[in-house]
Amino acid sequence: LRTMVNVVSKINPSKTELLTEYYHLVINNSGMKLTAYDSKNWITVVDKSVKLKGKAANEIDVIIKGDKFTKLIQKTSVEEINITLKDSYLELKANGTYKVPILLHEEYKTIDEKIISSFTDDKTFSTTDFKNAYEYTKHTVSTDTRDQYLTGFLFNNEQLQSTDGYKVCSAPLRSIIADKEENTPILFTKELMSLISAIPDEEFNISYKDEKVLITSKSIEIYGPTLYGVDEYPNLDSIIGVEQNSNLCKVSKSLLVAALDRLSLFITSFDRNFVTLTFDKNSLEIKTENGSCETIPCEITGEKGVIHVQIDNLKSIASLIVGDSAELKYGSELTLDIACGEVKLVIALAVSEEESEV
């Protein structure tokens, strides 16, 4: 039960619809089913191991206050919880006896089964692979609602991609069963991505139809709309797929991040938040506008170079690197590439004050 409430609590209630603050709880001989929605997205969790006690036990079908139920279950320390439906509340016996409010004379919003059954073409994915791809791409997606489709995650050609216009990430997300056909591009909302990341099962299926998606696994069902603007989404393959930077700098991630942390103390709003990176022989110099600088050892393959980059963008991307070896690829006038296994990370370069005046 704790797993169930942890999953459905990923949904944030709508500020304009009271019913979204409640869950729909059903317990019968088929098990327990808990549903939540936010006025656009639905998530249902099923546990078939839960059973009614006694032959005469009646089915429980109630609408319960979500936050109280979630907090109570999360704070409960006993292994077994007994649930009994009373006239005006749900009685839970765990560490103590509790009266959980229920909503009477209301009907919970559900999805028509005909809609669910109409989703037929699906692909199966590893939950671990999805969570890995999501962990990278959520750091490069736009958080500004004015960016519209850039606040979404593009799934296309077995790649999960995101960008805020300054940072780009493309992470592999391949279906478990090999399929030569290219998938229809899907632009996932942040809300759907958060719900999918909560799936506790090893695998899940994605079905897409009429700008809606259905996500199913052994114990989860998620349904909701995709984000409008998939056709306007920028072609990130034109940035990621082209090898623009021919020079390579191998540097310790921990030294790089620590240096950026210290130097960020000397960045002000007048500096436009950028630092200058100078790649020279076996050293990388990082310098702020006011002249504060650090030099860290590195291995350079290729030519010397000088670039300007937003320090916050570089810090956030560098922190995603697995292991302590960071590979920075430079050379073009537009981007800095950071290798991280199969995951591709790109940062747009800034223009220095001297260059902007030219």
Tab-separated table of C-alpha atoms in Angstrom, residues 17-358:
chain	number	residue	atom	x	y	z
A	17	GLU	CA	-10.936	21.208	-9.607
A	18	LEU	CA	-11.703	20.013	-6.077
A	19	LEU	CA	-12.075	16.348	-7.005
A	20	THR	CA	-8.390	16.131	-7.980
A	21	GLU	CA	-7.524	16.362	-4.267
A	22	TYR	CA	-9.111	12.939	-3.802
A	23	TYR	CA	-8.254	9.345	-4.743
A	24	HIS	CA	-10.601	6.640	-5.927
A	25	LEU	CA	-10.083	3.481	-3.841
A	26	VAL	CA	-11.621	0.149	-4.832
A	27	ILE	CA	-11.089	-3.104	-2.924
A	28	ASN	CA	-12.804	-6.313	-4.051
A	29	ASN	CA	-12.011	-9.959	-4.663
A	30	SER	CA	-9.786	-8.946	-7.589
A	31	GLY	CA	-7.512	-6.890	-5.345
A	32	MET	CA	-6.984	-3.193	-4.584
A	33	LYS	CA	-7.084	-0.370	-7.130
A	34	LEU	CA	-6.075	3.225	-6.364
A	35	THR	CA	-6.640	6.011	-8.918
A	36	ALA	CA	-5.659	9.688	-8.989
A	37	TYR	CA	-5.971	12.398	-11.642
A	38	ASP	CA	-5.115	16.091	-12.101
A	39	SER	CA	-7.917	16.986	-14.557
A	40	LYS	CA	-5.770	15.933	-17.572
A	41	ASN	CA	-3.740	12.886	-16.547
A	42	TRP	CA	-4.843	9.681	-14.833
A	43	ILE	CA	-2.812	7.074	-12.988
A	44	THR	CA	-4.121	3.795	-11.582
A	45	VAL	CA	-2.142	1.373	-9.411
A	46	VAL	CA	-3.309	-2.215	-8.866
A	47	ASP	CA	-2.291	-4.698	-6.155
A	48	LYS	CA	-3.914	-8.100	-6.693
A	49	SER	CA	-2.507	-9.514	-3.457
A	50	VAL	CA	-4.967	-7.483	-1.364
A	51	LYS	CA	-8.108	-9.454	-0.494
A	52	LEU	CA	-11.381	-8.925	1.291
A	53	LYS	CA	-11.689	-10.716	4.633
A	54	GLY	CA	-14.642	-13.024	5.133
A	55	LYS	CA	-17.137	-14.403	2.648
A	56	ALA	CA	-19.696	-11.759	3.508
A	57	ALA	CA	-17.292	-8.839	3.143
A	58	ASN	CA	-18.636	-6.095	0.900
A	59	GLU	CA	-16.669	-4.384	-1.862
A	60	ILE	CA	-15.140	-1.054	-0.887
A	61	ASP	CA	-15.572	1.690	-3.469
A	62	VAL	CA	-14.905	5.165	-2.061
A	63	ILE	CA	-13.460	8.580	-2.830
A	64	ILE	CA	-10.925	9.490	-0.140
A	65	LYS	CA	-8.948	12.641	0.723
A	66	GLY	CA	-5.630	12.127	-1.021
A	67	ASP	CA	-3.143	14.027	1.148
A	68	LYS	CA	-4.380	12.618	4.479
A	69	PHE	CA	-4.451	9.063	3.144
A	70	THR	CA	-0.962	9.386	1.631
A	71	LYS	CA	0.659	10.898	4.733
A	72	LEU	CA	-0.975	8.342	7.028
A	73	ILE	CA	0.204	5.354	4.993
A	74	GLN	CA	3.711	6.787	4.655
A	75	LYS	CA	3.957	7.296	8.425
A	76	THR	CA	2.550	3.867	9.328
A	77	SER	CA	5.172	1.412	10.606
A	78	VAL	CA	3.174	-1.831	10.952
A	79	GLU	CA	3.142	-4.507	8.251
A	80	GLU	CA	-0.621	-5.123	8.112
A	81	ILE	CA	-3.350	-2.513	7.683
A	82	ASN	CA	-7.055	-3.302	8.097
A	83	ILE	CA	-9.494	-1.125	6.145
A	84	THR	CA	-13.207	-0.963	6.942
A	85	LEU	CA	-15.847	1.213	5.278
A	86	LYS	CA	-18.111	3.060	7.727
A	87	ASP	CA	-21.117	5.262	6.968
A	88	SER	CA	-19.205	8.531	6.594
A	89	TYR	CA	-15.502	7.625	6.744
A	90	LEU	CA	-12.932	4.939	6.058
A	91	GLU	CA	-11.559	3.271	9.171
A	92	LEU	CA	-7.878	2.272	9.071
A	93	LYS	CA	-6.355	0.134	11.791
A	94	ALA	CA	-2.568	0.197	11.810
A	95	ASN	CA	-0.456	1.714	14.609
A	96	GLY	CA	-3.759	3.051	15.863
A	97	THR	CA	-7.309	3.502	14.603
A	98	TYR	CA	-7.879	6.347	12.147
A	99	LYS	CA	-10.895	7.911	10.455
A	100	VAL	CA	-10.055	8.952	6.882
A	101	PRO	CA	-12.549	11.411	5.312
A	102	ILE	CA	-14.473	10.205	2.275
A	103	LEU	CA	-16.449	12.166	-0.284
A	104	LEU	CA	-20.104	11.144	-0.441
A	105	HIS	CA	-22.591	11.563	-3.285
A	106	GLU	CA	-19.855	12.218	-5.870
A	107	GLU	CA	-18.742	10.192	-8.879
A	108	TYR	CA	-15.025	9.977	-9.611
A	109	LYS	CA	-13.975	10.813	-13.150
A	110	THR	CA	-12.798	7.736	-15.040
A	111	ILE	CA	-11.603	6.938	-18.563
A	112	ASP	CA	-14.022	5.136	-20.850
A	113	GLU	CA	-12.884	1.525	-21.319
A	114	LYS	CA	-13.599	1.883	-25.048
A	115	ILE	CA	-10.899	4.571	-25.206
A	116	ILE	CA	-8.393	2.348	-23.402
A	117	SER	CA	-9.134	-0.660	-25.617
A	118	SER	CA	-8.670	1.490	-28.756
A	119	PHE	CA	-4.913	1.747	-28.043
A	120	THR	CA	-3.448	-1.273	-29.815
A	121	ASP	CA	-0.022	-0.390	-31.272
A	122	ASP	CA	2.483	-0.334	-28.429
A	123	LYS	CA	6.197	-0.755	-27.715
A	124	THR	CA	7.858	-2.186	-24.622
A	125	PHE	CA	10.627	-0.409	-22.729
A	126	SER	CA	12.853	-1.069	-19.739
A	127	THR	CA	11.882	1.084	-16.766
A	128	THR	CA	15.553	1.358	-15.792
A	129	ASP	CA	16.500	2.616	-19.262
A	130	PHE	CA	13.694	5.163	-19.140
A	131	LYS	CA	14.702	6.447	-15.704
A	132	ASN	CA	18.323	6.790	-16.837
A	133	ALA	CA	17.286	8.798	-19.921
A	134	TYR	CA	14.918	10.929	-17.822
A	135	GLU	CA	17.639	11.685	-15.241
A	136	TYR	CA	19.707	13.335	-17.976
A	137	THR	CA	17.027	15.053	-20.054
A	138	LYS	CA	15.192	16.625	-17.104
A	139	HIS	CA	18.251	18.861	-16.534
A	140	THR	CA	18.108	20.373	-20.033
A	141	VAL	CA	14.349	20.857	-20.476
A	142	SER	CA	12.977	24.404	-20.272
A	143	THR	CA	11.295	25.439	-17.017
A	144	ASP	CA	9.822	28.593	-18.567
A	145	THR	CA	6.160	28.042	-19.488
A	146	ARG	CA	6.504	30.735	-22.160
A	147	ASP	CA	8.734	28.321	-24.086
A	148	GLN	CA	5.687	26.117	-24.724
A	149	TYR	CA	6.886	22.974	-26.546
A	150	LEU	CA	10.429	23.331	-25.137
A	151	THR	CA	8.958	22.409	-21.743
A	152	GLY	CA	8.340	18.911	-23.165
A	153	PHE	CA	10.435	15.814	-23.773
A	154	LEU	CA	10.674	14.581	-27.363
A	155	PHE	CA	10.729	10.822	-27.918
A	156	ASN	CA	11.799	10.110	-31.482
A	157	ASN	CA	13.862	7.413	-33.235
A	158	GLU	CA	14.715	5.645	-29.949
A	159	GLN	CA	16.075	8.851	-28.436
A	160	LEU	CA	14.658	10.913	-25.570
A	161	GLN	CA	15.595	14.556	-26.116
A	162	SER	CA	15.141	17.919	-24.425
A	163	THR	CA	16.433	21.465	-24.736
A	164	ASP	CA	15.899	24.859	-23.153
A	165	GLY	CA	17.486	26.656	-26.096
A	166	TYR	CA	20.907	26.755	-24.421
A	167	LYS	CA	21.481	23.155	-23.346
A	168	VAL	CA	20.678	20.010	-25.336
A	169	CYS	CA	20.501	16.377	-24.271
A	170	SER	CA	19.800	13.240	-26.271
A	171	ALA	CA	19.675	9.910	-24.408
A	172	PRO	CA	19.017	6.460	-25.896
A	173	LEU	CA	15.649	4.846	-25.142
A	174	ARG	CA	15.320	1.680	-27.173
A	175	SER	CA	12.384	-0.707	-27.183
A	176	ILE	CA	13.110	-4.139	-25.689
A	177	ILE	CA	11.841	-5.911	-28.802
A	178	ALA	CA	13.785	-4.725	-31.853
A	179	ASP	CA	11.568	-2.849	-34.292
A	180	LYS	CA	12.823	-1.518	-37.624
A	181	GLU	CA	9.905	0.895	-37.930
A	182	GLU	CA	10.488	4.434	-36.701
A	183	ASN	CA	8.159	5.519	-33.933
A	184	THR	CA	5.787	8.440	-34.305
A	185	PRO	CA	7.412	11.433	-32.569
A	186	ILE	CA	5.817	11.972	-29.155
A	187	LEU	CA	6.200	15.146	-27.089
A	188	PHE	CA	5.704	14.147	-23.454
A	189	THR	CA	4.609	16.660	-20.831
A	190	LYS	CA	6.559	17.033	-17.583
A	191	GLU	CA	3.573	15.636	-15.734
A	192	LEU	CA	3.545	12.417	-17.772
A	193	MET	CA	7.310	12.013	-17.430
A	194	SER	CA	7.070	12.299	-13.659
A	195	LEU	CA	4.342	9.646	-13.542
A	196	ILE	CA	6.237	7.227	-15.807
A	197	SER	CA	9.359	7.616	-13.658
A	198	ALA	CA	7.356	6.325	-10.673
A	199	ILE	CA	6.549	2.944	-12.290
A	200	PRO	CA	7.855	0.203	-9.944
A	201	ASP	CA	7.750	-2.618	-12.529
A	202	GLU	CA	10.689	-3.697	-14.707
A	203	GLU	CA	8.954	-3.000	-18.027
A	204	PHE	CA	6.180	-0.832	-19.419
A	205	ASN	CA	4.384	-0.283	-22.733
A	206	ILE	CA	3.790	2.987	-24.586
A	207	SER	CA	0.809	3.386	-26.929
A	208	TYR	CA	0.065	6.598	-28.837
A	209	LYS	CA	-3.114	7.709	-30.582
A	210	ASP	CA	-4.717	11.055	-31.414
A	211	GLU	CA	-2.244	13.079	-29.298
A	212	LYS	CA	-2.932	10.885	-26.256
A	213	VAL	CA	-0.691	8.251	-24.674
A	214	LEU	CA	-1.470	5.125	-22.706
A	215	ILE	CA	1.295	3.733	-20.486
A	216	THR	CA	0.758	0.272	-19.033
A	217	SER	CA	2.820	-2.096	-16.889
A	218	LYS	CA	2.133	-5.043	-14.617
A	219	SER	CA	0.639	-2.830	-11.911
A	220	ILE	CA	0.251	0.643	-13.475
A	221	GLU	CA	-1.962	2.377	-16.015
A	222	ILE	CA	-1.257	5.994	-17.021
A	223	TYR	CA	-3.304	8.011	-19.496
A	224	GLY	CA	-2.954	11.624	-20.599
A	225	PRO	CA	-2.444	14.131	-23.428
A	226	THR	CA	0.859	14.851	-25.127
A	227	LEU	CA	2.198	18.382	-25.455
A	228	TYR	CA	1.144	20.446	-28.440
A	229	GLY	CA	3.947	21.529	-30.786
A	230	VAL	CA	5.751	18.341	-31.807
A	231	ASP	CA	5.927	19.618	-35.405
A	232	GLU	CA	7.499	22.905	-34.255
A	233	TYR	CA	10.048	21.215	-31.989
A	234	PRO	CA	13.621	21.981	-33.156
A	235	ASN	CA	15.570	19.305	-35.016
A	236	LEU	CA	18.142	18.490	-32.337
A	237	ASP	CA	19.721	15.802	-34.526
A	238	SER	CA	21.137	18.619	-36.681
A	239	ILE	CA	23.035	19.798	-33.595
A	240	ILE	CA	23.870	16.486	-31.935
A	241	GLY	CA	24.335	14.327	-35.010
A	242	VAL	CA	26.981	16.523	-36.633
A	243	GLU	CA	30.559	16.290	-35.318
A	244	GLN	CA	31.375	20.002	-35.134
A	245	ASN	CA	34.062	19.921	-32.467
A	246	SER	CA	37.339	18.175	-33.371
A	247	ASN	CA	39.421	19.045	-30.292
A	248	LEU	CA	39.233	17.026	-27.081
A	249	CYS	CA	39.975	17.956	-23.468
A	250	LYS	CA	39.986	15.191	-20.842
A	251	VAL	CA	39.696	16.598	-17.341
A	252	SER	CA	38.709	15.415	-13.868
A	253	LYS	CA	34.994	15.990	-13.296
A	254	SER	CA	35.489	16.615	-9.577
A	255	LEU	CA	38.206	19.234	-10.217
A	256	LEU	CA	36.086	20.909	-12.893
A	257	VAL	CA	32.898	21.090	-10.806
A	258	ALA	CA	34.793	22.277	-7.696
A	259	ALA	CA	36.506	25.028	-9.682
A	260	LEU	CA	33.193	26.165	-11.177
A	261	ASP	CA	31.612	26.212	-7.707
A	262	ARG	CA	34.346	28.485	-6.338
A	263	LEU	CA	34.435	30.784	-9.346
A	264	SER	CA	30.644	31.179	-9.338
A	265	LEU	CA	31.112	33.256	-6.166
A	266	PHE	CA	32.669	35.937	-8.359
A	267	ILE	CA	29.957	35.997	-11.009
A	268	THR	CA	27.542	38.927	-10.939
A	269	SER	CA	24.536	39.899	-13.021
A	270	PHE	CA	26.778	42.361	-14.895
A	271	ASP	CA	29.007	39.487	-16.098
A	272	ARG	CA	26.156	37.950	-18.096
A	273	ASN	CA	26.926	34.773	-16.127
A	274	PHE	CA	29.712	33.541	-18.405
A	275	VAL	CA	33.308	32.381	-17.942
A	276	THR	CA	36.147	32.005	-20.414
A	277	LEU	CA	37.702	28.587	-20.946
A	278	THR	CA	41.230	28.483	-22.371
A	279	PHE	CA	42.495	25.104	-23.551
A	280	ASP	CA	46.312	25.200	-23.711
A	281	LYS	CA	48.652	22.184	-23.841
A	282	ASN	CA	47.948	20.233	-20.638
A	283	SER	CA	45.941	22.833	-18.741
A	284	LEU	CA	42.438	24.281	-18.693
A	285	GLU	CA	42.080	27.840	-17.438
A	286	ILE	CA	38.668	29.021	-16.267
A	287	LYS	CA	38.383	32.790	-15.863
A	288	THR	CA	35.599	35.155	-14.788
A	289	GLU	CA	34.994	38.677	-16.069
A	290	ASN	CA	36.598	40.257	-12.982
A	291	GLY	CA	39.808	38.290	-13.515
A	292	SER	CA	39.329	35.535	-10.937
A	293	CYS	CA	40.635	32.293	-12.394
A	294	GLU	CA	41.650	28.705	-11.756
A	295	THR	CA	43.861	26.403	-13.795
A	296	ILE	CA	43.370	22.646	-13.651
A	297	PRO	CA	45.390	19.883	-15.318
A	298	CYS	CA	43.983	18.095	-18.351
A	299	GLU	CA	44.894	16.147	-21.490
A	300	ILE	CA	44.464	18.025	-24.764
A	301	THR	CA	44.124	16.267	-28.113
A	302	GLY	CA	44.056	18.765	-30.947
A	303	GLU	CA	44.557	22.500	-31.094
A	304	LYS	CA	44.505	25.206	-28.447
A	305	GLY	CA	41.229	27.065	-28.049
A	306	VAL	CA	39.303	29.777	-26.235
A	307	ILE	CA	35.540	29.691	-25.699
A	308	HIS	CA	32.972	31.506	-23.567
A	309	VAL	CA	30.182	29.612	-21.823
A	310	GLN	CA	27.444	30.253	-19.272
A	311	ILE	CA	28.803	28.969	-15.958
A	312	ASP	CA	25.452	27.643	-14.691
A	313	ASN	CA	24.914	25.671	-17.901
A	314	LEU	CA	28.385	24.145	-17.677
A	315	LYS	CA	27.963	23.270	-13.981
A	316	SER	CA	24.604	21.574	-14.482
A	317	ILE	CA	25.831	19.535	-17.454
A	318	ALA	CA	29.177	18.612	-15.856
A	319	SER	CA	27.363	17.313	-12.770
A	320	LEU	CA	25.598	14.701	-14.951
A	321	ILE	CA	28.845	13.003	-15.981
A	322	VAL	CA	29.184	9.467	-14.637
A	323	GLY	CA	32.629	8.742	-13.201
A	324	ASP	CA	35.398	11.294	-12.718
A	325	SER	CA	36.612	11.685	-16.305
A	326	ALA	CA	35.001	14.539	-18.238
A	327	GLU	CA	35.502	14.786	-22.004
A	328	LEU	CA	34.949	18.266	-23.413
A	329	LYS	CA	34.909	18.649	-27.189
A	330	TYR	CA	35.529	22.143	-28.568
A	331	GLY	CA	36.507	23.872	-31.774
A	332	SER	CA	33.328	25.265	-33.308
A	333	GLU	CA	32.022	28.774	-32.706
A	334	LEU	CA	28.620	27.556	-31.599
A	335	THR	CA	28.762	24.642	-29.160
A	336	LEU	CA	30.685	22.740	-26.511
A	337	ASP	CA	30.045	18.981	-26.510
A	338	ILE	CA	30.346	16.816	-23.408
A	339	ALA	CA	30.566	13.051	-23.852
A	340	CYS	CA	28.793	10.792	-21.366
A	341	GLY	CA	28.671	7.285	-22.811
A	342	GLU	CA	25.804	7.064	-25.304
A	343	VAL	CA	24.226	10.200	-23.868
A	344	LYS	CA	25.000	13.336	-25.870
A	345	LEU	CA	25.167	16.700	-24.100
A	346	VAL	CA	25.629	20.043	-25.858
A	347	ILE	CA	25.965	23.589	-24.515
A	348	ALA	CA	25.544	26.715	-26.641
A	349	LEU	CA	28.543	29.044	-26.410
A	350	ALA	CA	28.237	32.610	-25.164
A	351	VAL	CA	29.670	35.646	-26.927
A	352	SER	CA	32.204	37.743	-25.049
A	353	GLU	CA	31.728	41.493	-24.675
A	354	GLU	CA	34.639	42.155	-27.064
A	355	GLU	CA	33.160	39.834	-29.709
A	356	SER	CA	29.676	41.315	-29.355
A	357	GLU	CA	31.088	44.791	-30.069
A	358	VAL	CA	32.752	43.679	-33.309
